[in-house]
Coordinates of C-alpha atoms in Angstrom, one line a residue:
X1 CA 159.3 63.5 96.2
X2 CA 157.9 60.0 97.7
X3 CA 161.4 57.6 98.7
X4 CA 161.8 54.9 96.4
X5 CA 161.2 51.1 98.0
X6 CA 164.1 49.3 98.9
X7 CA 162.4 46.4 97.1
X8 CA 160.5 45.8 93.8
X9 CA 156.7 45.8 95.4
X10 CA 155.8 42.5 94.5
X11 CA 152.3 43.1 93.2
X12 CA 154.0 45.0 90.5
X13 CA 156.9 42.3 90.0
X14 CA 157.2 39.4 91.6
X15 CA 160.1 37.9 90.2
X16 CA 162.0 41.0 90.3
X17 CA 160.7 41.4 93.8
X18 CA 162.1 38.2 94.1
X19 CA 165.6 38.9 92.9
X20 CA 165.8 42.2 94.2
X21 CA 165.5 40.6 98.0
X22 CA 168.1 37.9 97.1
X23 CA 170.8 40.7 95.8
X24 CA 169.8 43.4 99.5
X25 CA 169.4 40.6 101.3
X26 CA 173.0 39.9 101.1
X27 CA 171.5 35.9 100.3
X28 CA 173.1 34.8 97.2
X29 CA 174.6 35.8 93.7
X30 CA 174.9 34.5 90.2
X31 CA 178.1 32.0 89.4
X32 CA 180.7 32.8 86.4
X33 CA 178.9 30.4 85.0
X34 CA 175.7 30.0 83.2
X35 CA 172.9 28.8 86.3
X36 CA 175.4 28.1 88.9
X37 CA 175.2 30.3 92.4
X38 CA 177.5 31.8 95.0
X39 CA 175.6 31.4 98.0
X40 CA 176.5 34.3 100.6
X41 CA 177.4 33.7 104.2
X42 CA 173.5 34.7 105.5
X43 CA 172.0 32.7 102.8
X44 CA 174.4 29.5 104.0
X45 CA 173.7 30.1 107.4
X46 CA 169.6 29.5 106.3
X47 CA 170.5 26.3 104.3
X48 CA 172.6 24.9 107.3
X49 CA 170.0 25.4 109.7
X50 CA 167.8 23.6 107.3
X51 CA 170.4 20.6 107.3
X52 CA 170.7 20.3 110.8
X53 CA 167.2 20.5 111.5
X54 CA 166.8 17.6 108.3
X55 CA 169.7 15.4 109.2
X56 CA 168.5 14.8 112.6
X57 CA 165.1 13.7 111.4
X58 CA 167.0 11.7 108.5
X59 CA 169.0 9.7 111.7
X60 CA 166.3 9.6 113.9
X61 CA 164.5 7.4 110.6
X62 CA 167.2 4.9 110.4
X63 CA 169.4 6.5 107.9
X64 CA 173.3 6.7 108.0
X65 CA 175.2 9.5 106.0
X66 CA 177.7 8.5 103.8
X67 CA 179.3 10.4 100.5
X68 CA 179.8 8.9 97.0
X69 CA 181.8 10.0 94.1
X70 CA 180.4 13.4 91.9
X71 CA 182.1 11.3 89.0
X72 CA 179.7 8.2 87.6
X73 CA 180.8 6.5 84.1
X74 CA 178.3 7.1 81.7
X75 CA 177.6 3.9 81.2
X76 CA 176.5 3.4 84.6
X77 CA 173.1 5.7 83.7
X78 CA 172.5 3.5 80.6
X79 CA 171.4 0.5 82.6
X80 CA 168.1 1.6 83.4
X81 CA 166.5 3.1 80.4
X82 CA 163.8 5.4 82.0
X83 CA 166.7 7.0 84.2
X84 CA 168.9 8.0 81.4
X85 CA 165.8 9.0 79.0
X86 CA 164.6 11.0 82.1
X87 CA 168.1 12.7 83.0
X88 CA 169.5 13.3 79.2
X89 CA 168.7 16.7 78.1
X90 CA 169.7 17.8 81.7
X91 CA 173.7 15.8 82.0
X92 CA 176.9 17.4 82.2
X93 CA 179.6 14.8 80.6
X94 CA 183.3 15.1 81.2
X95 CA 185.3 13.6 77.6
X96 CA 188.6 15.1 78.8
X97 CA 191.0 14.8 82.0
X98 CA 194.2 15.1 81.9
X99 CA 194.8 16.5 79.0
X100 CA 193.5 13.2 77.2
X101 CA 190.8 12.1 76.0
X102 CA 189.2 9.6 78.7
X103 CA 188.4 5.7 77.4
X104 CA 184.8 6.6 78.9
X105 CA 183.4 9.8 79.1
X106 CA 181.7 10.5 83.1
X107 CA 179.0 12.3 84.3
X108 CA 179.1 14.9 86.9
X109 CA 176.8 13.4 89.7
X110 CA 173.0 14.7 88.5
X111 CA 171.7 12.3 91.3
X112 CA 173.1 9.1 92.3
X113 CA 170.7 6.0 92.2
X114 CA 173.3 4.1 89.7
X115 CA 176.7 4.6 91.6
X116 CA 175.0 3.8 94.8
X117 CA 173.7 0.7 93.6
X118 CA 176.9 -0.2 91.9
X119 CA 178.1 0.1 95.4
X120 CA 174.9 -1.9 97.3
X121 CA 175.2 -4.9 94.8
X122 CA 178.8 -5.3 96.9
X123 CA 177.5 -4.7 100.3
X124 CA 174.1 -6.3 100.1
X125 CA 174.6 -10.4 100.5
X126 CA 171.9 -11.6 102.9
X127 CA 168.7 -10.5 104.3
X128 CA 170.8 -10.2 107.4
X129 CA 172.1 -6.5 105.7
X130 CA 168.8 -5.1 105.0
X131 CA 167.5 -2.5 105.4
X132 CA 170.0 -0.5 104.1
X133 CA 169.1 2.8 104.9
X134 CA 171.9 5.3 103.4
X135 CA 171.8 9.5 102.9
X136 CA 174.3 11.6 101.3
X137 CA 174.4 15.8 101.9
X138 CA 176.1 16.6 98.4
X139 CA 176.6 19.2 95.1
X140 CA 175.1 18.1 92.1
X141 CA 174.6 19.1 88.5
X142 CA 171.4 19.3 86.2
X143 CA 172.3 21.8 83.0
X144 CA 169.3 24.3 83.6
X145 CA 167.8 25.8 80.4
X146 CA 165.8 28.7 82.8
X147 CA 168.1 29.7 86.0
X148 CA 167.0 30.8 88.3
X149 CA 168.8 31.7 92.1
X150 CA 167.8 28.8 94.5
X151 CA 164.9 27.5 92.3
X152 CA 166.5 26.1 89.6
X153 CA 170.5 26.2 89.0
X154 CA 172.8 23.9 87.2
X155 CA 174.6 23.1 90.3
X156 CA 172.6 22.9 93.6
X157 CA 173.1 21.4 97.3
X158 CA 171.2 19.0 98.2
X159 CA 170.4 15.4 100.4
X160 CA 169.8 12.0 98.4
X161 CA 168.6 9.2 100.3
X162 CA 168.9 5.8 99.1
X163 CA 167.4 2.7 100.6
X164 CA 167.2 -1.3 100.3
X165 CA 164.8 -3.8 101.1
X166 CA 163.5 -7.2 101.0
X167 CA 160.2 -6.4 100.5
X168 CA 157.8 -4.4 98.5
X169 CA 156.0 -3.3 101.8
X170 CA 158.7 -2.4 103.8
X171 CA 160.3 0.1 100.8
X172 CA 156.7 1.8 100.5
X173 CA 156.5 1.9 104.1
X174 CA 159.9 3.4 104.3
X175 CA 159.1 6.1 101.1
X176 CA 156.0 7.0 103.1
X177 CA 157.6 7.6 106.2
X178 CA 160.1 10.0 104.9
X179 CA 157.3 11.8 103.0
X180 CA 155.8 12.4 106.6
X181 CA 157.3 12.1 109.3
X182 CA 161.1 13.8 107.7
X183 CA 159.7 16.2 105.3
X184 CA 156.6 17.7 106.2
X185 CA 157.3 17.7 109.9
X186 CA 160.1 19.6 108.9
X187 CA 158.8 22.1 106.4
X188 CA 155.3 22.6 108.5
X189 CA 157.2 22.5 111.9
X190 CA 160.4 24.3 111.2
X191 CA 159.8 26.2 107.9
X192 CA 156.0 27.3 108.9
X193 CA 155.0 26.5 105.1
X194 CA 152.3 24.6 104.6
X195 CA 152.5 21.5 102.5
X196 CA 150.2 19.1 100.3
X197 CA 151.3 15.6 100.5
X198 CA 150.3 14.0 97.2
X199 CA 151.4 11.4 94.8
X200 CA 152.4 12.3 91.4
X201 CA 150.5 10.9 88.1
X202 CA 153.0 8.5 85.9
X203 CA 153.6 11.3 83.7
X204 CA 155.4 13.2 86.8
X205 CA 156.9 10.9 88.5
X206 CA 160.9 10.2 88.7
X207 CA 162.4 8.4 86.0
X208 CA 162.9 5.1 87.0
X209 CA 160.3 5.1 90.3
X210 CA 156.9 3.1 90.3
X211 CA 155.6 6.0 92.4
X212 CA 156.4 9.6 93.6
X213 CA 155.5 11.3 96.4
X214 CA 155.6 15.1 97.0
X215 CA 155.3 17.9 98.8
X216 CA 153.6 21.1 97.3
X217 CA 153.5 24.6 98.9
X218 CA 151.6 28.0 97.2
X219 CA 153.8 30.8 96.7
X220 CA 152.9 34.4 97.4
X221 CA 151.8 34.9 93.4
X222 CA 150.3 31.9 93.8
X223 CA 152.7 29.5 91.7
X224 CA 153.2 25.9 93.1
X225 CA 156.6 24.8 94.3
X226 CA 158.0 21.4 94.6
X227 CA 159.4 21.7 98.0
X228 CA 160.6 17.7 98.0
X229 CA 160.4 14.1 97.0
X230 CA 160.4 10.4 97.9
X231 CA 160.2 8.0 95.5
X232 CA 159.5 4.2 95.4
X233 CA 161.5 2.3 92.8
X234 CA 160.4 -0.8 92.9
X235 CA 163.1 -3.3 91.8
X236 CA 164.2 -1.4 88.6
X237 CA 167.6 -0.5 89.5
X238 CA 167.9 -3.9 91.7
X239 CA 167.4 -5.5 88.2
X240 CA 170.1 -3.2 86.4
X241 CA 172.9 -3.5 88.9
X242 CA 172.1 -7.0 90.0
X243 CA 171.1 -5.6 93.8
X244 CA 170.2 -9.5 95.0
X245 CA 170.2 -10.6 98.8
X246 CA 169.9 -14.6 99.9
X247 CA 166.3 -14.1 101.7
X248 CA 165.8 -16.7 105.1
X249 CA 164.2 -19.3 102.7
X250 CA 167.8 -19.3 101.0
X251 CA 167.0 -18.1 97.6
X252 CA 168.4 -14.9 95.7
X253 CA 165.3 -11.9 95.8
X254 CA 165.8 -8.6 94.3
X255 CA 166.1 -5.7 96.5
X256 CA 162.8 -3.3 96.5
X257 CA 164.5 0.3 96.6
X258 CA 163.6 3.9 97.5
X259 CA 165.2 7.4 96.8
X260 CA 163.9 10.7 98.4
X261 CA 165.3 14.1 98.2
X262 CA 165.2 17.9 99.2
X263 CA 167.6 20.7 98.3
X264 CA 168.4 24.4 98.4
X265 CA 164.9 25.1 96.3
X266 CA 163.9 25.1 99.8
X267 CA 165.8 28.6 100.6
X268 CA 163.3 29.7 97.6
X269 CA 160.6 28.6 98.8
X270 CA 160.8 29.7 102.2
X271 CA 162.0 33.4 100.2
X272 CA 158.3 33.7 98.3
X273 CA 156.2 32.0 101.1
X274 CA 157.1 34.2 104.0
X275 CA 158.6 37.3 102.0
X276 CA 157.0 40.3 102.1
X277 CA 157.9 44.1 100.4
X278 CA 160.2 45.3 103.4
X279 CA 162.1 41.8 103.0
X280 CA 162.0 38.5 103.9
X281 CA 160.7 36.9 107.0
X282 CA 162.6 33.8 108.9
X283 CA 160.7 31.5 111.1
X284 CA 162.1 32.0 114.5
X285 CA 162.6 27.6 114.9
X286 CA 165.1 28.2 111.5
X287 CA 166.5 31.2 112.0
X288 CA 170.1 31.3 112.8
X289 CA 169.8 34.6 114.4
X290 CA 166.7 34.8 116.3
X291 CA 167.3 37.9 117.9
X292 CA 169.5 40.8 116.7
X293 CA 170.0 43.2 119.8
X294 CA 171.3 46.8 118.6
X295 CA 172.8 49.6 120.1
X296 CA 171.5 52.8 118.8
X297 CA 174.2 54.9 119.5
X298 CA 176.8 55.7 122.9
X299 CA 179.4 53.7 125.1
X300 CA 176.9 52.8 127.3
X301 CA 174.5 51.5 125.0
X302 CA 177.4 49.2 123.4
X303 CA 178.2 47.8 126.8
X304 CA 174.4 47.3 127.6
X305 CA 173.7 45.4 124.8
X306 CA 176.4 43.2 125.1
X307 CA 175.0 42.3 128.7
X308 CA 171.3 41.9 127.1
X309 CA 172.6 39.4 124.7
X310 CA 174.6 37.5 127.4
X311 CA 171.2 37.1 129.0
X312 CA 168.6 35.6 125.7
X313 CA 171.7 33.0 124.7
X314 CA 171.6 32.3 128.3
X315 CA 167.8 31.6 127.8
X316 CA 168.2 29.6 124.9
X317 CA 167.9 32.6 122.0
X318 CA 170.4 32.5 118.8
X319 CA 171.8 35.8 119.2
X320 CA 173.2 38.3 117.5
X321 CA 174.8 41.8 118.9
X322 CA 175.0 44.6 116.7
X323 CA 177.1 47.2 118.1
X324 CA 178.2 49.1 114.5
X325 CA 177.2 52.0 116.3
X326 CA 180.0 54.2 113.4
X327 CA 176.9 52.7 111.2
X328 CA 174.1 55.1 111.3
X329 CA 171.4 53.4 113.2
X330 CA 168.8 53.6 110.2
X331 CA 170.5 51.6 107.8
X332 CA 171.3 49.1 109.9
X333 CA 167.9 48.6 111.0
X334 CA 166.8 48.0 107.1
X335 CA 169.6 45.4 107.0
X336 CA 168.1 43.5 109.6
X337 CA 164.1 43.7 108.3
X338 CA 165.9 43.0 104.8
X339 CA 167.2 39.7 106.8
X340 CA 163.8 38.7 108.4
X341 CA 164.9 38.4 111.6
X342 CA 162.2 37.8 114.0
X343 CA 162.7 40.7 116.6
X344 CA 165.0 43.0 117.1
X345 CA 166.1 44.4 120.5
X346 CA 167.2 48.2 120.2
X347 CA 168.9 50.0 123.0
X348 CA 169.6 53.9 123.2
X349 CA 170.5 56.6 125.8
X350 CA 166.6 57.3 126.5
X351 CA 165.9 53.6 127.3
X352 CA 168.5 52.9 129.0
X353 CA 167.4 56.0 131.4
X354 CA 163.9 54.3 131.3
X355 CA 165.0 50.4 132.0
X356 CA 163.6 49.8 128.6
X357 CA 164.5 48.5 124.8
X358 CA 162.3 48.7 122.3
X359 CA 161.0 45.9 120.7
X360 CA 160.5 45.3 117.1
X361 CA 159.0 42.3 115.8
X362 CA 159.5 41.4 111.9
X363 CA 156.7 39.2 111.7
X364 CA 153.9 41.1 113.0
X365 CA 155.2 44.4 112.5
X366 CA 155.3 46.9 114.9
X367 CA 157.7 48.3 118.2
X368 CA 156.7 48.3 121.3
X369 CA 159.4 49.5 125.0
X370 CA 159.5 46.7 126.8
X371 CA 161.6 46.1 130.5
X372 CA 164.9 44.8 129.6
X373 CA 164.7 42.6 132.9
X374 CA 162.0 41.0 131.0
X375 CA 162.8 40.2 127.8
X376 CA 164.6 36.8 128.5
X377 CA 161.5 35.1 130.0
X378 CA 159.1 37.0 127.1
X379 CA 160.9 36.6 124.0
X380 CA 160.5 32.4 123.5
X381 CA 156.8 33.0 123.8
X382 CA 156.6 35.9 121.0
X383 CA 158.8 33.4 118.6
X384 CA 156.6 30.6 119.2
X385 CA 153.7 33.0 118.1
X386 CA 155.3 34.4 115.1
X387 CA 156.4 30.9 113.8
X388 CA 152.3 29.8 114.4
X389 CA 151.2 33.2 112.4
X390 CA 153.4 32.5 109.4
X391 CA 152.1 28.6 109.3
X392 CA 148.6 30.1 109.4
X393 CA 149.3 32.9 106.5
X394 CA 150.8 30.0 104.6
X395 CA 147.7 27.3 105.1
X396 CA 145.4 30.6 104.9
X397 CA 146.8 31.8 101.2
X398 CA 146.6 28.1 100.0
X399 CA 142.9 27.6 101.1
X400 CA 141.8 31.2 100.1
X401 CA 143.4 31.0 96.4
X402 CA 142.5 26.9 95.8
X403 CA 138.9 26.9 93.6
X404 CA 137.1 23.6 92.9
X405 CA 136.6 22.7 89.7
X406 CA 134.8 20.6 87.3
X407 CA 136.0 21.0 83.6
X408 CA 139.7 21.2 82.3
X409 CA 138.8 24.9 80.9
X410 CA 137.7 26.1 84.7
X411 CA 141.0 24.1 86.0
X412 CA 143.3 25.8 83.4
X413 CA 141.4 29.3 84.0
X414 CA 142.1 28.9 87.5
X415 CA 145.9 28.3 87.5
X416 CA 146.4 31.1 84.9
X417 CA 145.0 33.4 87.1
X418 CA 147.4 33.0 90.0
X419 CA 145.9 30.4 92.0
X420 CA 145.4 26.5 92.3
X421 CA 142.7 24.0 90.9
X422 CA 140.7 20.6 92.9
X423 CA 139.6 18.7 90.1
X424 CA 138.5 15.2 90.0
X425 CA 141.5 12.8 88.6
X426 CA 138.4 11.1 86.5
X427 CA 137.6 13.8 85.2
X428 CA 140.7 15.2 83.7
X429 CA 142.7 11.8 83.2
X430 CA 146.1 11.9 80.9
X431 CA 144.5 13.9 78.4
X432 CA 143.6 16.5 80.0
X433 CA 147.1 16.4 81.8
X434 CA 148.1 16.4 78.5
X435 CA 145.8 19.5 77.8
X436 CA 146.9 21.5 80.3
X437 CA 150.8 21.4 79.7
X438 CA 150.1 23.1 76.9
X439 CA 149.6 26.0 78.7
X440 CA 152.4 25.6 81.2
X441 CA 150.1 24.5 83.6
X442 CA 150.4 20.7 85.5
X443 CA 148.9 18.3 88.1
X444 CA 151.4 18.9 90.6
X445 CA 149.9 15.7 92.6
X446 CA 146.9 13.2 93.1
X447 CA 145.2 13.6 97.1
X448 CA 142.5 11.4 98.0
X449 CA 138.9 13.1 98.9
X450 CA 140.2 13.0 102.4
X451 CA 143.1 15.0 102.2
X452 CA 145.2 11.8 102.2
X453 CA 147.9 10.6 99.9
X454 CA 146.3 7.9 97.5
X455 CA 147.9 4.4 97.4
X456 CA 147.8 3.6 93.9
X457 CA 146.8 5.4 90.5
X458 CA 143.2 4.9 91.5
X459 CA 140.6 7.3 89.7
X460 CA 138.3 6.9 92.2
X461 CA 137.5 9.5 94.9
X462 CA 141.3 10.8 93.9
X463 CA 141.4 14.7 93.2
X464 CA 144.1 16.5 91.1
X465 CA 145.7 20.0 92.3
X466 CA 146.3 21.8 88.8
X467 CA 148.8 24.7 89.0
X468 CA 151.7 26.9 87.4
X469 CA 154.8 26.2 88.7
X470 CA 157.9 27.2 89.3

């Protein structure tokens, strides 16, 4: 009788594929409640490599961390009426505390571009004190109709940025910046998926912005994933919270304002971009544990591997030892391809007779004995490989599976069938937009001809990329 997988294959079942990694991966579970998570120590360990890998591009951009209150009165999000439209269906409101009824019921933080501003009308007096360049690493809550671990849950982790300026320019230029040189650096460099930079139509942009840019990425089935945002808002909020500065000719300007976020969807998405059926697959430049060196069985494979991984931190390696050696040797090897570590390093009686440990690499596949005196100066240049062959399987997937289009029909035929649509904004315009929700599928962005991100809502040599999403 053949073994049953360890997995769901995920040509038969993606999503359960999906879920099935996420329980044996040891990543994350369901919450008591309704869409909330429990995210497991490995799983955190992912998310705060991707925080210190984003906060230091966040400060190397200008940007100071600070923390606000999860608590905003509701009136707050009344101010500016696209915002509270836009955030609605999705608010959880807190009308008791203390046992009494509260004078005004609050909201639990679903992003914070009111209470900030309540708090930059304050600090904001002269041009002197712009920019104001201000992130926040925080929970927040958005009441989920379709949960789903990572991708969509009423309470998620996140980073918020929020900026002021005193000039139109110098926002965009500062939204734009972010877009690139933050978040796609980051997801290209470090996560090895590759993005779309785009701008979204009107219809998809944040409520309250007068623009939105994004970042797409293909799944494995396909599906497009919102991997991240920055958004230009104009003086909307400015106008709502009365964010004024004195400007050098002595007169009171509004402040021009940006917002930009990213948030544990990105454990998702690196989950169905790299994840394959024996598990999921870390790039080495996130990966917590680069390296897991394992002693098959014996004393003096315990005490050898123990010397091994002395050497690769030496070199530079995150490592891990694992000398469970009461754990037979099988199962913990399927823990570790569950993981996606990049290579593992096992060490038995026989190769330590031979001055050898065999090599297994998670990204290729495959095991190769290798000398043990060599491993330190060999290892940094296989991890440099692997992260460059997932990037490539990422761009590869997205080129192979994106078909140009010409009529709404072809665009919607081609997003049904697991893949993404190139169609010309002219062509399919709001209406078709319109056309194509109707059967779940959406412009997840606007590109220029070029590749580029477009500057305004310009028809004109501007293509849409039509797809299901998650």
């Amino acid at each position: 009788m053949a073994k049953a997988p360890v997995l769901t294959p995920q040509a038969e079942d993606f999503p359960r594929w999906y879920q099935d990694l996420i329980n044996k991966a040891e990543l994350a579970d369901n919450g008591p409640v309704r869409g909330t998570m429990v995210i497991r120590p490995y799983g955190y360990g992912l998310w705060e490599r991707m925080q210190q890998e984003m906060d230091a591009r966040i400060k190397d951009a200008g940007a100071q961390n600070a923390y606000f209150p999860l608590f905003i009165p509701q009136s707050y999000l009344t101010r500016e009426a696209e915002h509270v439209e836009g955030f609605a269906p999705e608010l959880a409101v807190v009308t008791h505390g203390g046992g009494k009824e509260l004078e005004e019921p609050v909201v639990v933080r679903p992003t914070s571009e009111t209470i900030i501003n309540d708090y930059f009308s304050k600090w904001v007096q002269s041009y002197r004190d712009l920019p104001l360049l201000i992130n926040q690493w925080a929970n927040v809550v958005r009441w989920e109709m379709r949960p789903r671990v990572f991708l969509r849950t009423t309470e998620f982790l996140w980073q918020e940025g929020h900026t002021a300026h005193a000039t139109y320019e110098d926002a965009r230029d500062y939204a734009a910046y972010i877009h690139r040189h933050v978040y796609a650096d980051f997801m290209i460099n470090v996560l090895g998926i590759d993005v779309v930079l785009g701008r979204k139509t009107p219809k998809e942009r944040f409520a309250g912005a007068i623009n939105t840019l994004t970042l797409e990425a293909m799944m494995g089935d396909g599906k497009a994933l919102q991997m991240g945002t920055s958004h230009e808002l104009g003086t909307n909020f400015s106008k709502a919270f009365n964010t004024t500065y004195l400007s050098k000719d002595g007169k009171q300007e509004l402040a021009w304002q940006t917002s930009w976020g990213s948030s544990t969807r990105m454990v998702g998405g690196l989950i169905m971009s790299h994840g394959d059926d024996n598990g999921l697959r870390v790039p080495p430049r996130l990966a917590a544990v680069q390296v897991v060196v394992m002693a098959i069985k014996g004393d003096e494979a315990v005490a050898k591997v123990r010397e091994i991984g002395d050497r690769l931190k030496a070199a530079g390696l995150r490592v891990q030892i694992d000398d469970r050696t009461d754990t037979p040797f099988g199962r913990r090897a399927v823990d570790w391809e569950l993981k996606g570590v990049p290579v593992r390093v096992e060490v038995g009686p026989r190769d330590l007779e031979a001055g050898t440990a065999m090599l297994a690499r998670r990204i290729p596949g495959g095991k190769e004995p290798v000398r043990i005196e060599a491993l330190a100066g060999l290892l940094p240049k296989l991890l440099e490989e692997d992260q460059a062959q997932l990037l490539k399987e990422s761009r590869d997937r997205r080129e192979s599976r994106t078909t140009d289009v010409t009529t709404i029909e072809e665009a919607a035929e081609a997003a049904v069938a697991g893949g993404w649509a190139r169609i010309p904004w002219s062509t399919l315009g709001q209406e078709g937009e319109d056309k194509l929700a109707e059967q779940a599928v959406s412009v997840r962005c606007l590109v220029a001809e070029d590749g580029s991100v477009p500057e305004a809502d310009d028809a004109r040599g501007t293509v849409a990329i039509v797809a299901r999403a998650y």
